[in-house]
Amino acid sequence: MYLTRFRVNTARVTARKVLSSPQVLHAAVMSSFATVPVQEDDGPRVLWRIDRNSKAETYLYIVSPIKPDLTHLVEQAGWPTTGGWQTYDYEPFLSRLTKGDEWAFRLTANPVHSARRNDTEPTKVTAHVGLQHQLRWLLQRQETAGFRVVEKPAERQVIPGTDVHELVIRERRQLTFRKKGHSKPVTLVTVTFGGKLEVTDPDALRRTLTRGLGRAKAYGCGLMTLAAA
């Protein structure tokens, strides 16, 4: 597995066009591979995420089983003469994950649930739009994903008993775009979480980091990354 980071030159018109649609960016990411990796639900896959740290600092992160070549993205959305990208072998980091380790994390996800208005209707996948529902969506998945979101000391809880976890929502976006060959637009709600976690099941967490968490993985959701806490 490989972890790749590419800084986007947001001052360029072509870069803003690439960033404007998850469909366009998905195509650009998949074009990074001479042989497109097989996308299997039960195996490692290509995951990507856009991090907007500031107006002038936007990064594309990619996790993939094959090393990518981002030359085309540098030409369209980077600095062709001075910029580039960094690709790292992800396996040594993944193999060192140990139960009890604590890490800062970031995850962009598509929090959804199945709902229906009455008993006669079939269930429909619907986005969570409320802040508390979106936070709960992640907390409900932490055990099977191999981690536990760390709890705050009582003295750091703004409202004791409710503001319990080291977990924040950094960004919420609603994206509307068209898939190739479809006339009806697609609407996607994305949420970027940040926080601190403890590893509870290293194997499960490795699966989360390489297979993604939740839906809409082709459109920039599901990729969790860790950093020193």
PDB file of C-alpha atoms in Angstrom:
ATOM      1  CA  MET A   1       0.000   0.000   0.000  1.00  0.00           C
ATOM      2  CA  TYR A   2       1.064   3.570  -0.699  1.00  0.00           C
ATOM      3  CA  LEU A   3       0.138   6.950   0.781  1.00  0.00           C
ATOM      4  CA  THR A   4       0.477   9.924  -1.562  1.00  0.00           C
ATOM      5  CA  ARG A   5       0.199  13.666  -0.894  1.00  0.00           C
ATOM      6  CA  PHE A   6      -0.200  16.303  -3.606  1.00  0.00           C
ATOM      7  CA  ARG A   7      -0.563  20.034  -3.012  1.00  0.00           C
ATOM      8  CA  VAL A   8      -3.130  21.699  -5.269  1.00  0.00           C
ATOM      9  CA  ASN A   9      -2.403  25.116  -6.754  1.00  0.00           C
ATOM     10  CA  THR A  10      -5.805  26.668  -6.093  1.00  0.00           C
ATOM     11  CA  ALA A  11      -4.811  29.876  -7.906  1.00  0.00           C
ATOM     12  CA  ARG A  12      -5.089  28.051 -11.241  1.00  0.00           C
ATOM     13  CA  VAL A  13      -8.417  27.981 -13.083  1.00  0.00           C
ATOM     14  CA  THR A  14      -7.867  24.374 -14.151  1.00  0.00           C
ATOM     15  CA  ALA A  15      -7.236  23.373 -10.529  1.00  0.00           C
ATOM     16  CA  ARG A  16     -10.509  24.937  -9.420  1.00  0.00           C
ATOM     17  CA  LYS A  17     -12.299  23.050 -12.199  1.00  0.00           C
ATOM     18  CA  VAL A  18     -10.819  19.749 -11.011  1.00  0.00           C
ATOM     19  CA  LEU A  19     -11.830  20.521  -7.411  1.00  0.00           C
ATOM     20  CA  SER A  20     -15.358  21.557  -8.371  1.00  0.00           C
ATOM     21  CA  SER A  21     -16.648  18.019  -8.998  1.00  0.00           C
ATOM     22  CA  PRO A  22     -15.985  14.717  -7.198  1.00  0.00           C
ATOM     23  CA  GLN A  23     -16.685  12.996 -10.515  1.00  0.00           C
ATOM     24  CA  VAL A  24     -13.897  14.929 -12.272  1.00  0.00           C
ATOM     25  CA  LEU A  25     -11.455  14.404  -9.405  1.00  0.00           C
ATOM     26  CA  HIS A  26     -12.283  10.687  -9.206  1.00  0.00           C
ATOM     27  CA  ALA A  27     -11.445  10.368 -12.912  1.00  0.00           C
ATOM     28  CA  ALA A  28      -8.192  12.278 -12.383  1.00  0.00           C
ATOM     29  CA  VAL A  29      -7.192  10.033  -9.478  1.00  0.00           C
ATOM     30  CA  MET A  30      -7.950   6.822 -11.350  1.00  0.00           C
ATOM     31  CA  SER A  31      -5.962   8.124 -14.343  1.00  0.00           C
ATOM     32  CA  SER A  32      -2.898   8.039 -12.090  1.00  0.00           C
ATOM     33  CA  PHE A  33      -2.556   4.286 -12.602  1.00  0.00           C
ATOM     34  CA  ALA A  34      -1.364   2.610 -15.802  1.00  0.00           C
ATOM     35  CA  THR A  35      -3.307  -0.457 -14.671  1.00  0.00           C
ATOM     36  CA  VAL A  36      -6.438   0.489 -12.731  1.00  0.00           C
ATOM     37  CA  PRO A  37      -6.493  -1.400  -9.407  1.00  0.00           C
ATOM     38  CA  VAL A  38      -9.379  -3.813  -8.922  1.00  0.00           C
ATOM     39  CA  GLN A  39     -11.920  -2.192  -6.594  1.00  0.00           C
ATOM     40  CA  GLU A  40     -13.102  -5.026  -4.336  1.00  0.00           C
ATOM     41  CA  ASP A  41     -15.306  -4.454  -1.307  1.00  0.00           C
ATOM     42  CA  ASP A  42     -13.302  -6.895   0.816  1.00  0.00           C
ATOM     43  CA  GLY A  43      -9.816  -5.801  -0.255  1.00  0.00           C
ATOM     44  CA  PRO A  44      -7.557  -2.745  -0.386  1.00  0.00           C
ATOM     45  CA  ARG A  45      -8.794  -0.092  -2.780  1.00  0.00           C
ATOM     46  CA  VAL A  46      -8.028   3.393  -4.048  1.00  0.00           C
ATOM     47  CA  LEU A  47      -9.174   6.014  -1.533  1.00  0.00           C
ATOM     48  CA  TRP A  48      -8.738   9.767  -1.797  1.00  0.00           C
ATOM     49  CA  ARG A  49      -9.559  12.902   0.159  1.00  0.00           C
ATOM     50  CA  ILE A  50      -9.242  16.663  -0.230  1.00  0.00           C
ATOM     51  CA  ASP A  51      -7.979  18.574   2.824  1.00  0.00           C
ATOM     52  CA  ARG A  52      -8.576  22.330   2.833  1.00  0.00           C
ATOM     53  CA  ASN A  53      -6.278  23.545   5.592  1.00  0.00           C
ATOM     54  CA  SER A  54      -6.628  27.156   4.449  1.00  0.00           C
ATOM     55  CA  LYS A  55      -7.629  29.068   1.323  1.00  0.00           C
ATOM     56  CA  ALA A  56      -4.095  28.763  -0.042  1.00  0.00           C
ATOM     57  CA  GLU A  57      -3.270  25.293   1.297  1.00  0.00           C
ATOM     58  CA  THR A  58      -5.251  22.439  -0.239  1.00  0.00           C
ATOM     59  CA  TYR A  59      -3.957  18.865  -0.413  1.00  0.00           C
ATOM     60  CA  LEU A  60      -5.064  15.724  -2.195  1.00  0.00           C
ATOM     61  CA  TYR A  61      -4.338  12.506  -0.282  1.00  0.00           C
ATOM     62  CA  ILE A  62      -4.467   9.096  -1.966  1.00  0.00           C
ATOM     63  CA  VAL A  63      -4.136   5.630  -0.467  1.00  0.00           C
ATOM     64  CA  SER A  64      -3.665   2.923  -3.091  1.00  0.00           C
ATOM     65  CA  PRO A  65      -2.322  -0.611  -3.586  1.00  0.00           C
ATOM     66  CA  ILE A  66      -0.307   0.622  -6.600  1.00  0.00           C
ATOM     67  CA  LYS A  67       2.069   3.606  -6.697  1.00  0.00           C
ATOM     68  CA  PRO A  68       0.389   6.478  -8.625  1.00  0.00           C
ATOM     69  CA  ASP A  69       1.875   8.842 -11.202  1.00  0.00           C
ATOM     70  CA  LEU A  70       0.386  12.338 -10.766  1.00  0.00           C
ATOM     71  CA  THR A  71       2.203  14.019 -13.652  1.00  0.00           C
ATOM     72  CA  HIS A  72      -1.104  14.945 -15.293  1.00  0.00           C
ATOM     73  CA  LEU A  73      -2.369  16.543 -12.074  1.00  0.00           C
ATOM     74  CA  VAL A  74       0.822  18.543 -11.650  1.00  0.00           C
ATOM     75  CA  GLU A  75       0.320  19.886 -15.170  1.00  0.00           C
ATOM     76  CA  GLN A  76      -3.355  20.712 -14.601  1.00  0.00           C
ATOM     77  CA  ALA A  77      -3.540  21.669 -10.964  1.00  0.00           C
ATOM     78  CA  GLY A  78      -0.050  22.002  -9.501  1.00  0.00           C
ATOM     79  CA  TRP A  79       3.239  23.813 -10.096  1.00  0.00           C
ATOM     80  CA  PRO A  80       4.664  22.183 -13.274  1.00  0.00           C
ATOM     81  CA  THR A  81       8.215  23.486 -12.896  1.00  0.00           C
ATOM     82  CA  THR A  82       8.689  23.489  -9.125  1.00  0.00           C
ATOM     83  CA  GLY A  83       5.966  21.296  -7.613  1.00  0.00           C
ATOM     84  CA  GLY A  84       5.304  17.592  -7.456  1.00  0.00           C
ATOM     85  CA  TRP A  85       3.967  14.995  -5.106  1.00  0.00           C
ATOM     86  CA  GLN A  86       5.230  12.678  -2.361  1.00  0.00           C
ATOM     87  CA  THR A  87       4.482   8.957  -2.235  1.00  0.00           C
ATOM     88  CA  TYR A  88       5.372   6.867   0.801  1.00  0.00           C
ATOM     89  CA  ASP A  89       5.402   3.124   1.416  1.00  0.00           C
ATOM     90  CA  TYR A  90       2.430   2.753   3.789  1.00  0.00           C
ATOM     91  CA  GLU A  91       3.124  -0.827   4.903  1.00  0.00           C
ATOM     92  CA  PRO A  92       5.779  -0.090   7.592  1.00  0.00           C
ATOM     93  CA  PHE A  93       3.394   2.336   9.309  1.00  0.00           C
ATOM     94  CA  LEU A  94       0.428  -0.031   9.072  1.00  0.00           C
ATOM     95  CA  SER A  95       2.439  -2.932  10.474  1.00  0.00           C
ATOM     96  CA  ARG A  96       3.466  -0.889  13.549  1.00  0.00           C
ATOM     97  CA  LEU A  97      -0.088  -0.154  14.711  1.00  0.00           C
ATOM     98  CA  THR A  98      -0.468  -1.534  18.219  1.00  0.00           C
ATOM     99  CA  LYS A  99      -3.396  -1.887  20.585  1.00  0.00           C
ATOM    100  CA  GLY A 100      -3.459   1.014  23.023  1.00  0.00           C
ATOM    101  CA  ASP A 101      -1.650   3.479  20.724  1.00  0.00           C
ATOM    102  CA  GLU A 102      -3.193   6.942  20.541  1.00  0.00           C
ATOM    103  CA  TRP A 103      -3.289   8.967  17.321  1.00  0.00           C
ATOM    104  CA  ALA A 104      -4.803  12.148  15.988  1.00  0.00           C
ATOM    105  CA  PHE A 105      -7.019  11.361  13.027  1.00  0.00           C
ATOM    106  CA  ARG A 106      -8.843  12.977  10.143  1.00  0.00           C
ATOM    107  CA  LEU A 107     -11.657  11.412   8.143  1.00  0.00           C
ATOM    108  CA  THR A 108     -13.966  12.691   5.432  1.00  0.00           C
ATOM    109  CA  ALA A 109     -17.093  10.562   5.283  1.00  0.00           C
ATOM    110  CA  ASN A 110     -20.638  10.400   3.921  1.00  0.00           C
ATOM    111  CA  PRO A 111     -22.813   9.832   7.021  1.00  0.00           C
ATOM    112  CA  VAL A 112     -26.096   8.258   5.915  1.00  0.00           C
ATOM    113  CA  HIS A 113     -28.856   6.068   7.294  1.00  0.00           C
ATOM    114  CA  SER A 114     -31.791   4.106   5.915  1.00  0.00           C
ATOM    115  CA  ALA A 115     -35.150   5.763   6.546  1.00  0.00           C
ATOM    116  CA  ARG A 116     -38.735   5.816   5.334  1.00  0.00           C
ATOM    117  CA  ARG A 117     -41.688   8.113   5.978  1.00  0.00           C
ATOM    118  CA  ASN A 118     -44.173   5.333   6.699  1.00  0.00           C
ATOM    119  CA  ASP A 119     -44.442   1.548   6.888  1.00  0.00           C
ATOM    120  CA  THR A 120     -45.717   1.205   3.315  1.00  0.00           C
ATOM    121  CA  GLU A 121     -42.668   2.811   1.706  1.00  0.00           C
ATOM    122  CA  PRO A 122     -39.349   1.073   1.027  1.00  0.00           C
ATOM    123  CA  THR A 123     -36.353   2.328   2.974  1.00  0.00           C
ATOM    124  CA  LYS A 124     -34.223   4.997   1.323  1.00  0.00           C
ATOM    125  CA  VAL A 125     -30.605   5.941   1.971  1.00  0.00           C
ATOM    126  CA  THR A 126     -30.726   9.438   3.453  1.00  0.00           C
ATOM    127  CA  ALA A 127     -27.926  11.751   4.567  1.00  0.00           C
ATOM    128  CA  HIS A 128     -27.541  12.781   8.195  1.00  0.00           C
ATOM    129  CA  VAL A 129     -27.640  16.588   8.224  1.00  0.00           C
ATOM    130  CA  GLY A 130     -27.747  17.339  11.961  1.00  0.00           C
ATOM    131  CA  LEU A 131     -24.449  17.865  13.760  1.00  0.00           C
ATOM    132  CA  GLN A 132     -25.199  15.426  16.584  1.00  0.00           C
ATOM    133  CA  HIS A 133     -26.456  12.752  14.179  1.00  0.00           C
ATOM    134  CA  GLN A 134     -23.262  13.062  12.144  1.00  0.00           C
ATOM    135  CA  LEU A 135     -21.083  12.704  15.245  1.00  0.00           C
ATOM    136  CA  ARG A 136     -23.142   9.724  16.405  1.00  0.00           C
ATOM    137  CA  TRP A 137     -22.735   8.091  12.975  1.00  0.00           C
ATOM    138  CA  LEU A 138     -18.967   7.867  13.517  1.00  0.00           C
ATOM    139  CA  LEU A 139     -19.192   6.829  17.176  1.00  0.00           C
ATOM    140  CA  GLN A 140     -21.499   3.955  16.229  1.00  0.00           C
ATOM    141  CA  ARG A 141     -18.830   2.580  13.872  1.00  0.00           C
ATOM    142  CA  GLN A 142     -15.718   3.005  15.988  1.00  0.00           C
ATOM    143  CA  GLU A 143     -15.744  -0.487  17.552  1.00  0.00           C
ATOM    144  CA  THR A 144     -15.971  -2.427  14.288  1.00  0.00           C
ATOM    145  CA  ALA A 145     -13.480  -0.012  12.670  1.00  0.00           C
ATOM    146  CA  GLY A 146     -10.803  -0.931  15.220  1.00  0.00           C
ATOM    147  CA  PHE A 147     -10.589   2.213  17.350  1.00  0.00           C
ATOM    148  CA  ARG A 148     -12.149   4.142  20.206  1.00  0.00           C
ATOM    149  CA  VAL A 149     -12.509   7.920  20.133  1.00  0.00           C
ATOM    150  CA  VAL A 150     -10.742   9.190  23.254  1.00  0.00           C
ATOM    151  CA  GLU A 151     -12.883  10.844  25.919  1.00  0.00           C
ATOM    152  CA  LYS A 152     -12.087  14.283  27.297  1.00  0.00           C
ATOM    153  CA  PRO A 153     -11.297  14.843  30.972  1.00  0.00           C
ATOM    154  CA  ALA A 154     -14.369  16.184  32.783  1.00  0.00           C
ATOM    155  CA  GLU A 155     -12.760  19.616  33.287  1.00  0.00           C
ATOM    156  CA  ARG A 156     -12.461  20.053  29.497  1.00  0.00           C
ATOM    157  CA  GLN A 157     -16.079  19.224  28.738  1.00  0.00           C
ATOM    158  CA  VAL A 158     -17.952  22.408  27.857  1.00  0.00           C
ATOM    159  CA  ILE A 159     -21.240  20.780  28.853  1.00  0.00           C
ATOM    160  CA  PRO A 160     -20.441  17.885  31.241  1.00  0.00           C
ATOM    161  CA  GLY A 161     -21.856  14.591  30.033  1.00  0.00           C
ATOM    162  CA  THR A 162     -22.577  15.790  26.479  1.00  0.00           C
ATOM    163  CA  ASP A 163     -19.282  17.150  25.134  1.00  0.00           C
ATOM    164  CA  VAL A 164     -17.520  13.905  25.983  1.00  0.00           C
ATOM    165  CA  HIS A 165     -15.227  12.932  23.103  1.00  0.00           C
ATOM    166  CA  GLU A 166     -12.075  14.310  21.506  1.00  0.00           C
ATOM    167  CA  LEU A 167     -14.035  14.722  18.280  1.00  0.00           C
ATOM    168  CA  VAL A 168     -14.905  17.729  16.143  1.00  0.00           C
ATOM    169  CA  ILE A 169     -16.404  18.378  12.738  1.00  0.00           C
ATOM    170  CA  ARG A 170     -13.936  20.447  10.759  1.00  0.00           C
ATOM    171  CA  GLU A 171     -15.976  20.910   7.598  1.00  0.00           C
ATOM    172  CA  ARG A 172     -19.416  20.056   6.207  1.00  0.00           C
ATOM    173  CA  ARG A 173     -20.240  20.281   2.522  1.00  0.00           C
ATOM    174  CA  GLN A 174     -23.132  19.482   0.211  1.00  0.00           C
ATOM    175  CA  LEU A 175     -21.924  18.671  -3.296  1.00  0.00           C
ATOM    176  CA  THR A 176     -24.072  18.410  -6.409  1.00  0.00           C
ATOM    177  CA  PHE A 177     -22.635  16.984  -9.618  1.00  0.00           C
ATOM    178  CA  ARG A 178     -23.557  14.831 -12.609  1.00  0.00           C
ATOM    179  CA  LYS A 179     -22.223  11.365 -13.275  1.00  0.00           C
ATOM    180  CA  LYS A 180     -21.223  10.631 -16.835  1.00  0.00           C
ATOM    181  CA  GLY A 181     -24.140   9.179 -18.773  1.00  0.00           C
ATOM    182  CA  HIS A 182     -26.741  10.255 -16.183  1.00  0.00           C
ATOM    183  CA  SER A 183     -29.110  13.195 -16.581  1.00  0.00           C
ATOM    184  CA  LYS A 184     -30.149  13.372 -12.929  1.00  0.00           C
ATOM    185  CA  PRO A 185     -27.679  15.190 -10.649  1.00  0.00           C
ATOM    186  CA  VAL A 186     -26.132  13.474  -7.634  1.00  0.00           C
ATOM    187  CA  THR A 187     -26.201  15.240  -4.255  1.00  0.00           C
ATOM    188  CA  LEU A 188     -23.612  14.195  -1.690  1.00  0.00           C
ATOM    189  CA  VAL A 189     -23.251  15.349   1.918  1.00  0.00           C
ATOM    190  CA  THR A 190     -19.680  15.079   3.210  1.00  0.00           C
ATOM    191  CA  VAL A 191     -18.342  15.648   6.714  1.00  0.00           C
ATOM    192  CA  THR A 192     -14.698  15.974   7.743  1.00  0.00           C
ATOM    193  CA  PHE A 193     -14.066  14.720  11.277  1.00  0.00           C
ATOM    194  CA  GLY A 194     -10.993  15.377  13.360  1.00  0.00           C
ATOM    195  CA  GLY A 195     -10.077  14.045  16.752  1.00  0.00           C
ATOM    196  CA  LYS A 196      -8.045  11.640  18.808  1.00  0.00           C
ATOM    197  CA  LEU A 197      -8.401   7.862  18.876  1.00  0.00           C
ATOM    198  CA  GLU A 198      -7.050   4.822  20.682  1.00  0.00           C
ATOM    199  CA  VAL A 199      -6.306   1.662  18.728  1.00  0.00           C
ATOM    200  CA  THR A 200      -8.472  -1.209  20.019  1.00  0.00           C
ATOM    201  CA  ASP A 201      -8.059  -3.733  17.174  1.00  0.00           C
ATOM    202  CA  PRO A 202      -4.978  -3.166  14.974  1.00  0.00           C
ATOM    203  CA  ASP A 203      -6.130  -5.563  12.236  1.00  0.00           C
ATOM    204  CA  ALA A 204      -9.557  -3.927  12.002  1.00  0.00           C
ATOM    205  CA  LEU A 205      -8.011  -0.460  11.956  1.00  0.00           C
ATOM    206  CA  ARG A 206      -5.631  -1.515   9.164  1.00  0.00           C
ATOM    207  CA  ARG A 207      -8.688  -2.593   7.161  1.00  0.00           C
ATOM    208  CA  THR A 208     -10.326   0.766   7.843  1.00  0.00           C
ATOM    209  CA  LEU A 209      -7.251   2.678   6.696  1.00  0.00           C
ATOM    210  CA  THR A 210      -6.889   0.685   3.451  1.00  0.00           C
ATOM    211  CA  ARG A 211     -10.527  -0.092   2.581  1.00  0.00           C
ATOM    212  CA  GLY A 212     -12.267   3.037   3.814  1.00  0.00           C
ATOM    213  CA  LEU A 213     -15.171   3.766   6.135  1.00  0.00           C
ATOM    214  CA  GLY A 214     -18.718   4.330   4.943  1.00  0.00           C
ATOM    215  CA  ARG A 215     -20.152   5.010   1.501  1.00  0.00           C
ATOM    216  CA  ALA A 216     -19.196   7.200  -1.501  1.00  0.00           C
ATOM    217  CA  LYS A 217     -15.549   6.102  -1.502  1.00  0.00           C
ATOM    218  CA  ALA A 218     -15.215   6.896  -5.209  1.00  0.00           C
ATOM    219  CA  TYR A 219     -16.106  10.498  -4.472  1.00  0.00           C
ATOM    220  CA  GLY A 220     -13.577  11.442  -1.808  1.00  0.00           C
ATOM    221  CA  CYS A 221     -15.145   9.805   1.253  1.00  0.00           C
ATOM    222  CA  GLY A 222     -13.924   7.024   3.529  1.00  0.00           C
ATOM    223  CA  LEU A 223     -10.214   7.849   3.808  1.00  0.00           C
ATOM    224  CA  MET A 224      -8.951   8.090   7.401  1.00  0.00           C
ATOM    225  CA  THR A 225      -5.380   9.200   8.073  1.00  0.00           C
ATOM    226  CA  LEU A 226      -3.457   9.197  11.350  1.00  0.00           C
ATOM    227  CA  ALA A 227      -0.818  11.532  12.744  1.00  0.00           C
ATOM    228  CA  ALA A 228       1.119  11.835  15.983  1.00  0.00           C
ATOM    229  CA  ALA A 229      -1.306  12.834  18.736  1.00  0.00           C
TER     230      ALA A 229
END
